[in-house]
Amino acid sequence: MFEYEPEFKKSETVAARNLGEKIAKMYATIPPVPVKEIITSKYQIEVIELEIDPSVSAIVDLDMREILINSTQGQQRGRFTLAHELGHIVLNHGIRKWKEYASYMGGNSDKPIEEEANAFAAGMLIPGFMLKSAVQRIKNPRELAKLFDVSEHSIWISLQTHKLIDKL
């Protein structure tokens, strides 16, 4: 079984996850949550896919109202990156331009806000109300990941977060 130990207390990311779930519930009733469409139509932020340095997942320019997303990172990673970047925006992590690097391990002072943005993304892409419903029908994590169009790693974390592992 997959084990996940968050680096920060759950309470520090619960509000961010809940906000992601709230946004998903406003705009989607079944998985997968259409994150790109939500960003473009509800937040009027243009999403531009292009091949950029592999170490960069996305570049957000709030002045231009655009997210440049690395087209080489794959469908599921791209969806998570978009939800993560939207998390930074709606969680008001700063009105600025920034580069979101795929690897932020080490002594990065922004790590707590990265964890919040990750929790938001997980809540948006795998909202608890959808996951609980899906687990009643689907008992295979790989199939759940396909349904939500996310990685198996993300599904395992969400199953653990929502205490649904024993329902499989």
mmCIF file of C-alpha atoms in Angstrom, residues 3-134:
data_model
loop_
_atom_site.group_PDB
_atom_site.id
_atom_site.type_symbol
_atom_site.label_atom_id
_atom_site.label_comp_id
_atom_site.label_asym_id
_atom_site.label_seq_id
_atom_site.Cartn_x
_atom_site.Cartn_y
_atom_site.Cartn_z
ATOM 1 C CA GLU A 3 2.142 5.553 2.369
ATOM 2 C CA TYR A 4 2.040 9.330 2.385
ATOM 3 C CA GLU A 5 3.305 11.556 5.142
ATOM 4 C CA PRO A 6 2.580 15.253 4.585
ATOM 5 C CA GLU A 7 5.421 17.596 5.472
ATOM 6 C CA PHE A 8 3.049 20.057 7.101
ATOM 7 C CA LYS A 9 0.160 19.586 9.468
ATOM 8 C CA LYS A 10 -3.056 18.670 7.744
ATOM 9 C CA SER A 11 -4.736 21.724 9.259
ATOM 10 C CA GLU A 12 -2.403 23.989 7.294
ATOM 11 C CA THR A 13 -3.755 22.738 3.971
ATOM 12 C CA VAL A 14 -7.357 21.811 4.809
ATOM 13 C CA ALA A 15 -8.747 25.246 3.905
ATOM 14 C CA ALA A 16 -6.924 25.196 0.559
ATOM 15 C CA ARG A 17 -8.209 21.689 -0.242
ATOM 16 C CA ASN A 18 -11.744 22.720 0.751
ATOM 17 C CA LEU A 19 -11.608 25.765 -1.538
ATOM 18 C CA GLY A 20 -10.468 23.545 -4.433
ATOM 19 C CA GLU A 21 -13.373 21.190 -3.740
ATOM 20 C CA LYS A 22 -15.811 24.115 -3.554
ATOM 21 C CA ILE A 23 -14.702 25.374 -6.967
ATOM 22 C CA ALA A 24 -14.984 21.857 -8.434
ATOM 23 C CA LYS A 25 -18.496 21.532 -7.025
ATOM 24 C CA MET A 26 -19.507 24.873 -8.577
ATOM 25 C CA TYR A 27 -18.437 23.852 -12.085
ATOM 26 C CA ALA A 28 -18.505 20.039 -12.312
ATOM 27 C CA THR A 29 -20.760 17.186 -11.279
ATOM 28 C CA ILE A 30 -18.755 14.224 -12.582
ATOM 29 C CA PRO A 31 -15.039 13.551 -13.080
ATOM 30 C CA PRO A 32 -12.802 14.614 -14.601
ATOM 31 C CA VAL A 33 -13.097 18.217 -13.455
ATOM 32 C CA PRO A 34 -12.518 20.449 -16.521
ATOM 33 C CA VAL A 35 -9.736 22.536 -14.975
ATOM 34 C CA LYS A 36 -8.574 24.230 -18.180
ATOM 35 C CA GLU A 37 -12.120 25.250 -19.098
ATOM 36 C CA ILE A 38 -12.732 26.606 -15.591
ATOM 37 C CA ILE A 39 -9.560 28.698 -15.762
ATOM 38 C CA THR A 40 -10.338 30.106 -19.201
ATOM 39 C CA SER A 41 -14.090 30.645 -18.939
ATOM 40 C CA LYS A 42 -14.663 31.404 -15.253
ATOM 41 C CA TYR A 43 -11.428 33.226 -14.432
ATOM 42 C CA GLN A 44 -10.745 34.672 -17.908
ATOM 43 C CA ILE A 45 -7.128 33.523 -17.815
ATOM 44 C CA GLU A 46 -5.653 32.321 -21.097
ATOM 45 C CA VAL A 47 -3.851 28.974 -21.035
ATOM 46 C CA ILE A 48 -1.041 28.705 -23.559
ATOM 47 C CA GLU A 49 0.699 25.364 -24.052
ATOM 48 C CA LEU A 50 4.255 25.505 -25.317
ATOM 49 C CA GLU A 51 7.498 23.630 -25.070
ATOM 50 C CA ILE A 52 9.661 25.305 -22.453
ATOM 51 C CA ASP A 53 12.589 24.226 -20.273
ATOM 52 C CA PRO A 54 11.733 20.815 -18.767
ATOM 53 C CA SER A 55 12.515 22.122 -15.265
ATOM 54 C CA VAL A 56 9.670 24.641 -15.562
ATOM 55 C CA SER A 57 6.085 23.418 -15.197
ATOM 56 C CA ALA A 58 4.393 26.750 -15.840
ATOM 57 C CA ILE A 59 4.886 30.485 -15.961
ATOM 58 C CA VAL A 60 2.076 32.665 -14.681
ATOM 59 C CA ASP A 61 1.721 36.288 -15.733
ATOM 60 C CA LEU A 62 -1.127 37.903 -13.850
ATOM 61 C CA ASP A 63 -0.662 41.232 -15.662
ATOM 62 C CA MET A 64 -1.269 39.511 -19.001
ATOM 63 C CA ARG A 65 -3.809 37.113 -17.440
ATOM 64 C CA GLU A 66 -2.126 34.042 -18.845
ATOM 65 C CA ILE A 67 -0.611 30.762 -17.777
ATOM 66 C CA LEU A 68 2.111 29.376 -20.015
ATOM 67 C CA ILE A 69 2.154 25.634 -19.410
ATOM 68 C CA ASN A 70 4.903 23.234 -20.405
ATOM 69 C CA SER A 71 3.423 21.019 -23.113
ATOM 70 C CA THR A 72 6.058 18.333 -22.566
ATOM 71 C CA GLN A 73 4.903 17.332 -19.083
ATOM 72 C CA GLY A 74 1.989 15.108 -20.095
ATOM 73 C CA GLN A 75 -1.776 15.330 -19.717
ATOM 74 C CA GLN A 76 -2.165 14.417 -16.037
ATOM 75 C CA ARG A 77 0.800 16.465 -14.840
ATOM 76 C CA GLY A 78 -0.434 19.390 -16.940
ATOM 77 C CA ARG A 79 -3.895 19.224 -15.346
ATOM 78 C CA PHE A 80 -2.340 19.185 -11.881
ATOM 79 C CA THR A 81 -0.046 22.097 -12.784
ATOM 80 C CA LEU A 82 -3.000 24.163 -14.028
ATOM 81 C CA ALA A 83 -4.999 23.472 -10.860
ATOM 82 C CA HIS A 84 -1.907 24.243 -8.752
ATOM 83 C CA GLU A 85 -1.403 27.588 -10.497
ATOM 84 C CA LEU A 86 -5.082 28.469 -10.105
ATOM 85 C CA GLY A 87 -4.598 27.658 -6.422
ATOM 86 C CA HIS A 88 -1.840 30.254 -6.159
ATOM 87 C CA ILE A 89 -4.160 32.793 -7.773
ATOM 88 C CA VAL A 90 -7.347 32.175 -5.757
ATOM 89 C CA LEU A 91 -5.412 31.689 -2.503
ATOM 90 C CA ASN A 92 -3.932 35.136 -3.132
ATOM 91 C CA HIS A 93 -0.335 33.997 -2.828
ATOM 92 C CA GLY A 94 0.806 37.325 -4.133
ATOM 93 C CA ILE A 95 -0.054 39.681 -6.911
ATOM 94 C CA ARG A 96 3.102 39.198 -8.907
ATOM 95 C CA LYS A 97 4.675 37.365 -11.792
ATOM 96 C CA TRP A 98 6.381 34.140 -10.834
ATOM 97 C CA LYS A 99 7.864 31.009 -12.307
ATOM 98 C CA GLU A 100 6.612 27.721 -10.914
ATOM 99 C CA TYR A 101 9.429 25.207 -10.892
ATOM 100 C CA ALA A 102 8.697 21.503 -10.892
ATOM 101 C CA SER A 103 11.384 20.838 -8.282
ATOM 102 C CA TYR A 104 11.118 23.004 -5.199
ATOM 103 C CA MET A 105 12.740 20.630 -2.723
ATOM 104 C CA GLY A 106 15.408 21.901 -0.380
ATOM 105 C CA GLY A 107 15.553 25.192 1.431
ATOM 106 C CA ASN A 108 12.757 26.939 -0.420
ATOM 107 C CA SER A 109 11.025 29.461 1.823
ATOM 108 C CA ASP A 110 7.911 29.237 -0.397
ATOM 109 C CA LYS A 111 7.342 25.564 0.455
ATOM 110 C CA PRO A 112 4.277 26.190 2.695
ATOM 111 C CA ILE A 113 2.474 28.064 -0.102
ATOM 112 C CA GLU A 114 3.460 25.305 -2.535
ATOM 113 C CA GLU A 115 1.878 22.745 -0.196
ATOM 114 C CA GLU A 116 -1.271 24.900 -0.049
ATOM 115 C CA ALA A 117 -1.404 25.128 -3.850
ATOM 116 C CA ASN A 118 -0.921 21.343 -4.076
ATOM 117 C CA ALA A 119 -3.752 20.769 -1.588
ATOM 118 C CA PHE A 120 -5.993 23.129 -3.581
ATOM 119 C CA ALA A 121 -5.152 21.252 -6.796
ATOM 120 C CA ALA A 122 -5.889 17.881 -5.213
ATOM 121 C CA GLY A 123 -9.197 19.151 -3.842
ATOM 122 C CA MET A 124 -10.177 20.577 -7.200
ATOM 123 C CA LEU A 125 -9.161 17.591 -9.327
ATOM 124 C CA ILE A 126 -10.268 14.866 -6.890
ATOM 125 C CA PRO A 127 -13.029 16.403 -4.782
ATOM 126 C CA GLY A 128 -14.151 14.246 -1.895
ATOM 127 C CA PHE A 129 -17.807 14.145 -2.941
ATOM 128 C CA MET A 130 -16.857 12.750 -6.368
ATOM 129 C CA LEU A 131 -14.266 10.353 -4.983
ATOM 130 C CA LYS A 132 -16.649 8.907 -2.393
ATOM 131 C CA SER A 133 -19.237 8.296 -5.085
ATOM 132 C CA ALA A 134 -16.699 6.757 -7.473
#
